[in-house]
Structure formats: structure tokens, C-alpha cells
Amino acid sequence: MFNLFRCAAGIAIGAALFLATGAGFARGAQLQSDDELRSAVNSAFQKTQAITGGKNADYIPALAKVDPHIFGVALVTVDGRVFTAGDIRSEVSIQSISKVFTLALVLQQRGSKIVEDNIGVDATGQAFNSIVAIEQHKGLEQNPLVNPGAITTTSMVQGTKGNTRPAIWNTILSWYSDFAARPLKINAEVFKSESDTNQRNQAIGYLMYAYGFIKAEPLRATDVYTEQCSVAVNAKDLATMAGTLANAGKNPVTGKQVMKPANVPEVLAVMATAGLYDDSGKWLYHTGLPAKSGVGGGIIAVSPGKFGIAVISPPLDDAGNSVRAQKAIADISNALGGNPYAPRR
Ligand code: DON
């Protein structure tokens, strides 16, 4: 009787251990507990709150008017847990972060080869809106994250219901919304403000047309590109979008497979190469994370197989990257072992 009881207790303990390990495994072998994740997000938020450097972008007049004190932090794990700190209600325009998701769309619709051949995947070593960079290689050797490559990428999108401008726009917006796990909208004031002042991007679109990489209607391509940059997002939206990339293209919140897993490494490679423009090398050196900034003040970063992080804080440094967002993301990732290049012990 006593032995029978001991045996039953042993089985119960064994089963409990098995279930605990099983649960840990299902959650992803390297993923931390809720407490660890929450504490990394909260402590990065507290530590970086005091940072005051940088300045809102003002070459797009509407961006100069955005509240520079907006500060939101969010992390979304590949198993769908969401942790946030600060202001996650305020929305800013997505700006260049949109380029990542239009690239993902064109890779899915048109394949990897045409992206490499028609746009390029190398760093230009020049500013994101450089015309010299276009001239240097006669439109070749750009990448989808600098404006010449991004406007070309947008020109290559195929509408799911035809190729009219509205059909193309709906395709882009619903694609972004699938990554964000909610229907996104544009900020009409930002769209108008940038449309009124985007003559340089129009020139870039025309040059890429002159060199044969944009096949038709360069002004329409620049206009759609400008609209995609005006999509309004909060920190949680951006972290969900990044979390989808971390989770092999499957949105961890909705469970929808948004993009083909095979294209995710290509998107992340371009982010690692050129996501923070001239500071991409420094960023990668310190964090190892593929990331993308926008002049609206957002930055997303991806720890593949683990989590996506996003921070919004509008003041930017000279390279056009949010000062606080860089620091907060690096802090969170370092606390959680997010660097994919770091040896696992
Ligand atoms: O084309 C532009 O200038 C803006 N719509 C986007 C630039 C941007 O976000 C650069 N990123 N840091």
C-alpha cells in the first residue's frame, strides 16, 4: 500500500516535471518568463526616459509639430505575449519603416531575384535620399530601404484587385494591417504635408524611371510611396509587425501566416545592412539586430525566433534615427540575450 502510494506520487511528480518542461518547450526554448520580459521592458523605459538629445524631423513640416515627448515601448514575443511601457496610444507616421513591409510584399509577389536585379541589396553609403548614389551606379546598387530603391519597390507592387492606384493602395494597406493585427489608417495631415514638399522624391522617382528601373508612371509611384509613409502606428502596432518577422512571417497575435517564411531572412538581411542608414554598422556591432528606423520617430528591431521590439520617440540624431529608441531597444535586447550572433551557452 505504502509502496503503491510512493509509486503514484513518483509518477505525479514526473508528470508535473514533464508538463513543465513541455510548456517551456512549447513557448520556445530560449524565451524568458513574463516577469523577465516585463522587467526588461520597464527598466529600459525608466532608464532611457531621461535622455533628451535629438530633434524632430522638420523637412516634412507636419513632423516638426509632433509632440517630442511621445515615448512608447513594446515587445511582442513569437508566442504572442505583449509587453508595453509608456505611451502606446499615441500614433506617429510609420515613414521609412514602411519600406520593410513593401519589400516583403514585392518579394512575395515577384520573387527574390527581381528585387536583387531591379533594386539591389547593398548599402549605398550615402544619405537615404541621395541623388549622388543614383548617379554613381546609374540607378543600380540601391536597396529597398533608401528612397530610390523604396520608390522602385513601391512601383513593383501588384494590386490584388487590379493595378489601378486605389487597388494598389488597398493591397499595401491591408498587407501592413495584417502585420499589425489591426486595420491601419493614414495620417492625412502628414500625407498632405509630405506631398506638398516631396519634390526631391519626385526627382528620385523620375531618375529611377530614366534609368529604366521604374517601368511606368514614376510620379504615381512616388505618390503611393508618400502615402505608405503616412500610415499611422503606435508602438504596439510596430512591435507586432516586428514580432511577425521574428516569427517567420506568422503574426504571433492573430496566428495568420502573413508572408512566406522563405522571404523573411531576405527582409532581415536588408534591414541589417541598411536599416539605420549610415549607422547600420554601428547599430549591428552593438546589438546584432536587424532593425529599421523612420523619421516619424519609430524604430523596429527583430530578434529572430524570439521577439520583435518597437520604440517610438520622435527626436532624431544626425543620421535620422530616434535617439531614445536606439538606446531603449539596445537595453531590452541586451537584457534578454536578443543578439542572434551571440554564442549560446
Ligand atoms: O521619403 C522620406 O523622406 C520620408 N517619407 C521617409 C524618410 C525616412 O523615414 C528615413 N528614415 N529614417
Coordinates of C-alpha atoms and ligand atoms in Angstrom, one line a residue:
M1 CA 0.0 0.0 0.0
F2 CA 2.8 2.4 1.1
N3 CA 4.9 1.4 -2.0
L4 CA 1.9 1.9 -4.2
F5 CA 1.4 5.4 -2.8
R6 CA 5.2 6.2 -3.3
C7 CA 4.9 4.9 -6.8
A8 CA 1.8 7.0 -7.6
A9 CA 3.5 10.1 -6.1
G10 CA 6.6 9.5 -8.2
I11 CA 4.5 9.3 -11.3
A12 CA 2.7 12.5 -10.4
I13 CA 6.0 14.4 -9.8
G14 CA 7.4 13.0 -13.0
A15 CA 4.3 14.1 -14.9
A16 CA 4.4 17.6 -13.4
L17 CA 8.1 17.9 -14.4
F18 CA 7.3 16.6 -17.9
L19 CA 4.4 19.1 -18.3
A20 CA 6.6 22.0 -17.0
T21 CA 9.4 21.2 -19.5
G22 CA 6.8 20.6 -22.2
A23 CA 5.2 24.0 -21.5
G24 CA 8.7 25.6 -21.6
F25 CA 9.5 24.0 -24.9
A26 CA 6.2 25.0 -26.5
R27 CA 6.9 28.6 -25.5
G28 CA 10.2 28.5 -27.4
A29 CA 13.4 27.1 -25.8
Q30 CA 15.1 30.5 -25.3
L31 CA 12.1 32.6 -24.3
Q32 CA 12.1 34.1 -20.9
S33 CA 9.2 34.3 -18.3
D34 CA 6.7 37.0 -18.3
D35 CA 8.4 38.6 -15.3
E36 CA 11.8 38.7 -17.0
L37 CA 10.3 40.2 -20.2
R38 CA 8.2 42.7 -18.4
S39 CA 11.1 43.8 -16.2
A40 CA 13.4 44.3 -19.3
V41 CA 10.8 46.5 -21.0
N42 CA 10.0 48.5 -17.8
S43 CA 13.6 49.0 -16.8
A44 CA 14.7 50.2 -20.4
F45 CA 11.7 52.6 -20.3
Q46 CA 12.7 54.0 -16.9
K47 CA 16.5 54.3 -17.8
T48 CA 16.0 56.0 -21.1
Q49 CA 13.3 58.4 -20.1
A50 CA 15.9 60.9 -19.0
I51 CA 17.5 61.1 -22.5
T52 CA 16.9 64.5 -24.0
G53 CA 19.1 64.6 -27.2
G54 CA 17.9 64.8 -30.8
K55 CA 15.3 66.8 -32.7
N56 CA 12.1 66.1 -34.6
A57 CA 12.5 65.8 -38.3
D58 CA 11.3 69.1 -39.9
Y59 CA 11.9 68.7 -43.6
I60 CA 8.3 67.4 -43.7
P61 CA 6.5 70.3 -41.9
A62 CA 3.9 68.1 -40.2
L63 CA 6.6 66.1 -38.4
A64 CA 8.0 69.2 -36.7
K65 CA 4.7 69.6 -34.9
V66 CA 4.5 66.1 -33.4
D67 CA 4.8 66.0 -29.6
P68 CA 8.5 65.2 -29.0
H69 CA 7.6 63.7 -25.6
I70 CA 5.7 60.8 -27.0
F71 CA 7.6 57.8 -25.7
G72 CA 6.2 54.3 -26.1
V73 CA 7.9 50.9 -25.8
A74 CA 6.5 47.5 -26.9
L75 CA 7.8 43.9 -27.2
V76 CA 5.9 41.1 -28.8
T77 CA 7.2 37.5 -28.4
V78 CA 6.9 34.8 -31.0
D79 CA 4.4 33.1 -28.8
G80 CA 2.2 36.2 -28.8
R81 CA 2.9 37.8 -25.4
V82 CA 2.8 41.6 -25.5
F83 CA 4.6 43.8 -23.0
T84 CA 4.5 47.6 -23.1
A85 CA 5.6 50.7 -21.2
G86 CA 4.8 54.3 -21.6
D87 CA 2.6 55.8 -24.3
I88 CA 1.3 53.2 -26.6
R89 CA -1.8 55.1 -27.6
S90 CA -0.2 58.0 -29.5
E91 CA 0.4 57.3 -33.2
V92 CA 3.2 58.6 -35.4
S93 CA 3.6 58.2 -39.1
I94 CA 5.4 55.0 -40.0
Q95 CA 7.7 56.7 -42.5
S96 CA 10.7 54.6 -43.7
I97 CA 9.7 51.6 -41.5
S98 CA 7.0 51.0 -44.2
K99 CA 9.8 50.2 -46.7
V100 CA 10.4 46.9 -44.9
F101 CA 6.9 45.8 -45.4
T102 CA 6.6 46.9 -49.0
L103 CA 9.8 45.0 -49.7
A104 CA 8.2 41.9 -48.0
L105 CA 5.2 42.3 -50.3
V106 CA 7.2 42.6 -53.5
L107 CA 9.4 39.6 -52.5
Q108 CA 6.2 37.6 -52.1
Q109 CA 4.6 38.8 -55.3
R110 CA 7.6 39.0 -57.6
G111 CA 10.3 36.8 -56.1
S112 CA 13.8 37.4 -54.7
K113 CA 15.7 37.6 -58.0
I114 CA 13.9 40.6 -59.4
V115 CA 14.4 42.5 -56.1
E116 CA 18.2 41.9 -56.3
D117 CA 18.4 42.7 -60.0
N118 CA 16.0 45.7 -60.3
I119 CA 16.6 47.4 -56.9
G120 CA 19.8 46.0 -55.3
V121 CA 20.5 44.8 -51.8
D122 CA 23.8 46.6 -50.9
A123 CA 24.3 49.6 -48.6
T124 CA 24.8 52.8 -50.6
G125 CA 27.0 54.5 -48.0
Q126 CA 25.0 57.7 -48.8
A127 CA 22.0 59.5 -47.3
F128 CA 18.6 57.8 -47.7
N129 CA 17.5 60.4 -50.3
S130 CA 20.9 60.7 -52.1
I131 CA 20.8 61.5 -55.8
V132 CA 24.6 61.1 -56.0
A133 CA 24.1 57.4 -55.0
I134 CA 21.7 57.0 -58.0
E135 CA 24.2 58.7 -60.4
Q136 CA 27.2 56.8 -59.2
H137 CA 25.7 53.5 -60.4
K138 CA 23.2 54.7 -62.9
G139 CA 20.3 53.6 -60.7
L140 CA 21.8 50.2 -59.9
E141 CA 23.2 49.1 -56.5
Q142 CA 20.4 50.7 -54.4
N143 CA 18.5 48.8 -51.8
P144 CA 14.8 48.8 -50.8
L145 CA 15.3 50.9 -47.7
V146 CA 16.8 54.0 -49.3
N147 CA 14.4 56.2 -51.2
P148 CA 15.4 55.4 -54.8
G149 CA 15.1 51.6 -54.0
A150 CA 12.0 52.1 -51.9
I151 CA 10.1 54.1 -54.6
T152 CA 11.1 51.5 -57.2
T153 CA 9.9 48.8 -54.8
T154 CA 6.5 50.5 -54.4
S155 CA 6.3 50.8 -58.2
M156 CA 6.6 47.0 -58.4
V157 CA 3.6 46.2 -56.2
Q158 CA 0.8 44.4 -57.9
G159 CA -2.8 45.2 -56.7
T160 CA -4.7 42.1 -55.7
K161 CA -7.8 43.5 -57.5
G162 CA -6.2 45.2 -60.5
N163 CA -3.5 47.7 -61.0
T164 CA -5.3 51.0 -60.6
R165 CA -3.9 53.3 -58.0
P166 CA -6.7 52.6 -55.4
A167 CA -6.3 48.8 -55.9
I168 CA -2.5 49.0 -55.4
W169 CA -3.0 51.2 -52.3
N170 CA -5.6 48.9 -50.8
T171 CA -3.2 46.0 -51.3
I172 CA -0.4 47.8 -49.5
L173 CA -2.6 49.0 -46.6
S174 CA -4.2 45.6 -46.0
W175 CA -0.8 43.9 -46.1
Y176 CA 0.6 46.3 -43.5
S177 CA -2.6 45.8 -41.4
D178 CA -2.1 42.0 -41.4
F179 CA 1.4 42.6 -39.9
A180 CA 0.0 45.0 -37.3
A181 CA -3.0 42.8 -36.3
R182 CA -5.5 45.7 -36.8
P183 CA -6.8 47.8 -39.7
L184 CA -4.3 50.7 -40.1
K185 CA -5.2 54.1 -41.5
I186 CA -3.1 57.0 -42.8
N187 CA -2.5 60.3 -41.1
A188 CA -4.0 62.7 -43.7
E189 CA -2.1 65.7 -42.4
V190 CA 1.2 64.0 -42.8
F191 CA 0.4 62.7 -46.2
K192 CA -0.6 66.2 -47.4
S193 CA 2.4 67.8 -45.8
E194 CA 4.8 65.4 -47.4
S195 CA 3.0 65.5 -50.8
D196 CA 3.4 69.3 -50.8
T197 CA 7.1 69.1 -50.1
N198 CA 8.3 65.9 -51.8
Q199 CA 9.8 67.4 -54.9
R200 CA 13.1 65.7 -54.2
N201 CA 11.5 62.3 -54.0
Q202 CA 9.6 63.1 -57.3
A203 CA 13.0 63.8 -58.9
I204 CA 14.3 60.5 -57.5
G205 CA 11.3 58.6 -58.9
Y206 CA 11.9 60.3 -62.3
L207 CA 15.6 59.4 -62.3
M208 CA 14.9 55.8 -61.5
Y209 CA 12.4 55.8 -64.4
A210 CA 15.0 57.4 -66.7
Y211 CA 17.4 54.6 -65.8
G212 CA 14.7 52.0 -66.5
F213 CA 14.2 50.6 -63.1
I214 CA 10.7 52.2 -62.6
K215 CA 8.8 51.0 -65.7
A216 CA 6.0 53.5 -65.8
E217 CA 4.3 56.4 -64.0
P218 CA 7.1 57.5 -61.7
L219 CA 5.0 60.2 -60.2
R220 CA 2.3 57.7 -59.2
A221 CA 5.0 55.5 -57.6
T222 CA 6.3 58.4 -55.6
D223 CA 2.8 59.4 -54.6
V224 CA 1.9 55.9 -53.4
Y225 CA 5.3 55.7 -51.6
T226 CA 4.5 59.0 -49.9
E227 CA 1.1 57.7 -48.8
Q228 CA 2.6 54.5 -47.4
C229 CA 5.0 56.6 -45.3
S230 CA 2.0 58.4 -43.7
V231 CA 0.4 55.3 -42.2
A232 CA -0.3 55.9 -38.5
V233 CA 1.0 53.5 -36.0
N234 CA 1.6 53.2 -32.3
A235 CA 4.5 51.3 -30.6
K236 CA 2.4 48.2 -30.1
D237 CA 1.5 48.1 -33.8
L238 CA 5.1 48.4 -34.8
A239 CA 6.2 45.7 -32.3
T240 CA 3.5 43.3 -33.6
M241 CA 4.8 44.0 -37.2
A242 CA 8.4 43.2 -35.9
G243 CA 7.1 40.2 -34.0
T244 CA 5.7 38.8 -37.2
L245 CA 9.1 39.0 -38.8
A246 CA 10.6 37.4 -35.7
N247 CA 8.0 34.6 -36.0
A248 CA 8.9 33.5 -39.6
G249 CA 6.2 35.7 -41.1
K250 CA 3.3 34.4 -38.9
N251 CA 1.6 37.1 -36.9
P252 CA 2.0 35.9 -33.3
V253 CA -1.1 37.8 -32.2
T254 CA -3.6 36.7 -34.9
G255 CA -1.9 33.4 -35.9
K256 CA -2.2 34.4 -39.6
Q257 CA 0.7 33.4 -41.8
V258 CA 1.2 36.9 -43.4
M259 CA 4.2 36.3 -45.6
K260 CA 6.2 33.4 -46.9
P261 CA 8.7 32.2 -44.3
A262 CA 11.3 31.9 -47.1
N263 CA 11.4 35.6 -47.7
V264 CA 11.9 36.6 -44.0
P265 CA 15.7 36.1 -44.0
E266 CA 16.0 38.3 -47.1
V267 CA 14.0 41.1 -45.5
L268 CA 16.0 40.8 -42.3
A269 CA 19.3 40.8 -44.2
V270 CA 18.4 44.1 -45.9
M271 CA 17.4 45.5 -42.6
A272 CA 20.7 44.5 -41.0
T273 CA 22.6 46.0 -44.0
A274 CA 20.8 49.3 -44.3
G275 CA 18.0 49.7 -41.7
L276 CA 19.7 52.5 -39.8
Y277 CA 21.3 54.1 -42.9
D278 CA 24.9 55.3 -42.2
D279 CA 24.7 54.0 -38.7
S280 CA 23.7 50.5 -39.6
G281 CA 27.2 49.1 -39.0
K282 CA 27.5 50.7 -35.6
W283 CA 24.0 49.5 -34.7
L284 CA 24.7 45.9 -35.7
Y285 CA 28.0 46.0 -33.9
H286 CA 26.3 46.8 -30.6
T287 CA 23.0 44.8 -30.9
G288 CA 23.3 42.3 -33.8
L289 CA 19.6 43.1 -34.5
P290 CA 18.1 43.7 -37.9
A291 CA 16.2 47.0 -37.4
K292 CA 14.6 49.9 -39.3
S293 CA 14.1 53.5 -38.3
G294 CA 11.6 56.1 -39.6
V295 CA 11.8 59.9 -39.4
G296 CA 8.4 59.8 -37.6
G297 CA 10.5 58.6 -34.5
G298 CA 9.8 54.9 -34.6
I299 CA 12.4 52.1 -34.7
I300 CA 11.6 48.3 -35.0
A301 CA 14.1 45.6 -34.3
V302 CA 13.8 41.8 -34.7
S303 CA 15.4 39.0 -32.7
P304 CA 14.6 36.1 -35.0
G305 CA 12.8 33.3 -33.3
K306 CA 12.4 35.3 -30.1
F307 CA 10.7 38.7 -30.3
G308 CA 10.1 42.0 -32.1
I309 CA 10.7 45.3 -30.3
A310 CA 9.4 48.8 -31.2
V311 CA 10.0 52.1 -29.6
I312 CA 8.5 55.5 -30.6
S313 CA 10.2 58.7 -29.6
P314 CA 10.3 61.5 -32.3
P315 CA 13.6 63.3 -31.6
L316 CA 16.2 62.1 -34.1
D317 CA 20.0 62.1 -34.3
D318 CA 22.0 63.4 -37.3
A319 CA 21.7 60.0 -39.1
G320 CA 17.8 60.3 -38.9
N321 CA 17.4 57.7 -36.2
S322 CA 15.4 58.2 -32.9
V323 CA 17.9 58.8 -30.1
R324 CA 15.9 57.2 -27.3
A325 CA 14.5 54.4 -29.4
Q326 CA 18.0 53.2 -30.2
K327 CA 19.0 53.2 -26.6
A328 CA 15.8 51.6 -25.3
I329 CA 15.9 48.8 -27.9
A330 CA 19.6 48.0 -27.2
D331 CA 18.9 47.9 -23.4
I332 CA 16.0 45.5 -23.8
S333 CA 17.7 43.2 -26.2
N334 CA 20.9 43.1 -24.2
A335 CA 18.9 42.2 -21.0
L336 CA 17.2 39.4 -22.8
G337 CA 20.1 38.0 -24.9
G338 CA 18.4 39.1 -28.2
N339 CA 21.6 39.3 -30.2
P340 CA 21.4 36.4 -32.8
Y341 CA 25.2 36.5 -33.2
A342 CA 25.9 36.0 -29.5
P343 CA 27.1 32.4 -28.7
R344 CA 24.5 30.4 -26.8
R345 CA 25.8 28.8 -23.6
Ligands
DON1 O1 10.8 59.9 -48.1 C1 11.0 60.5 -47.0 O2 11.9 61.4 -46.9 C2 10.2 60.0 -45.8 N1 8.9 59.7 -46.2 C3 10.8 58.8 -45.1 C4 12.2 59.0 -44.7 C5 12.6 58.2 -43.5 O3 11.8 57.8 -42.7 C6 14.1 58.0 -43.3 N2 14.3 57.2 -42.2 N3 14.9 57.3 -41.2

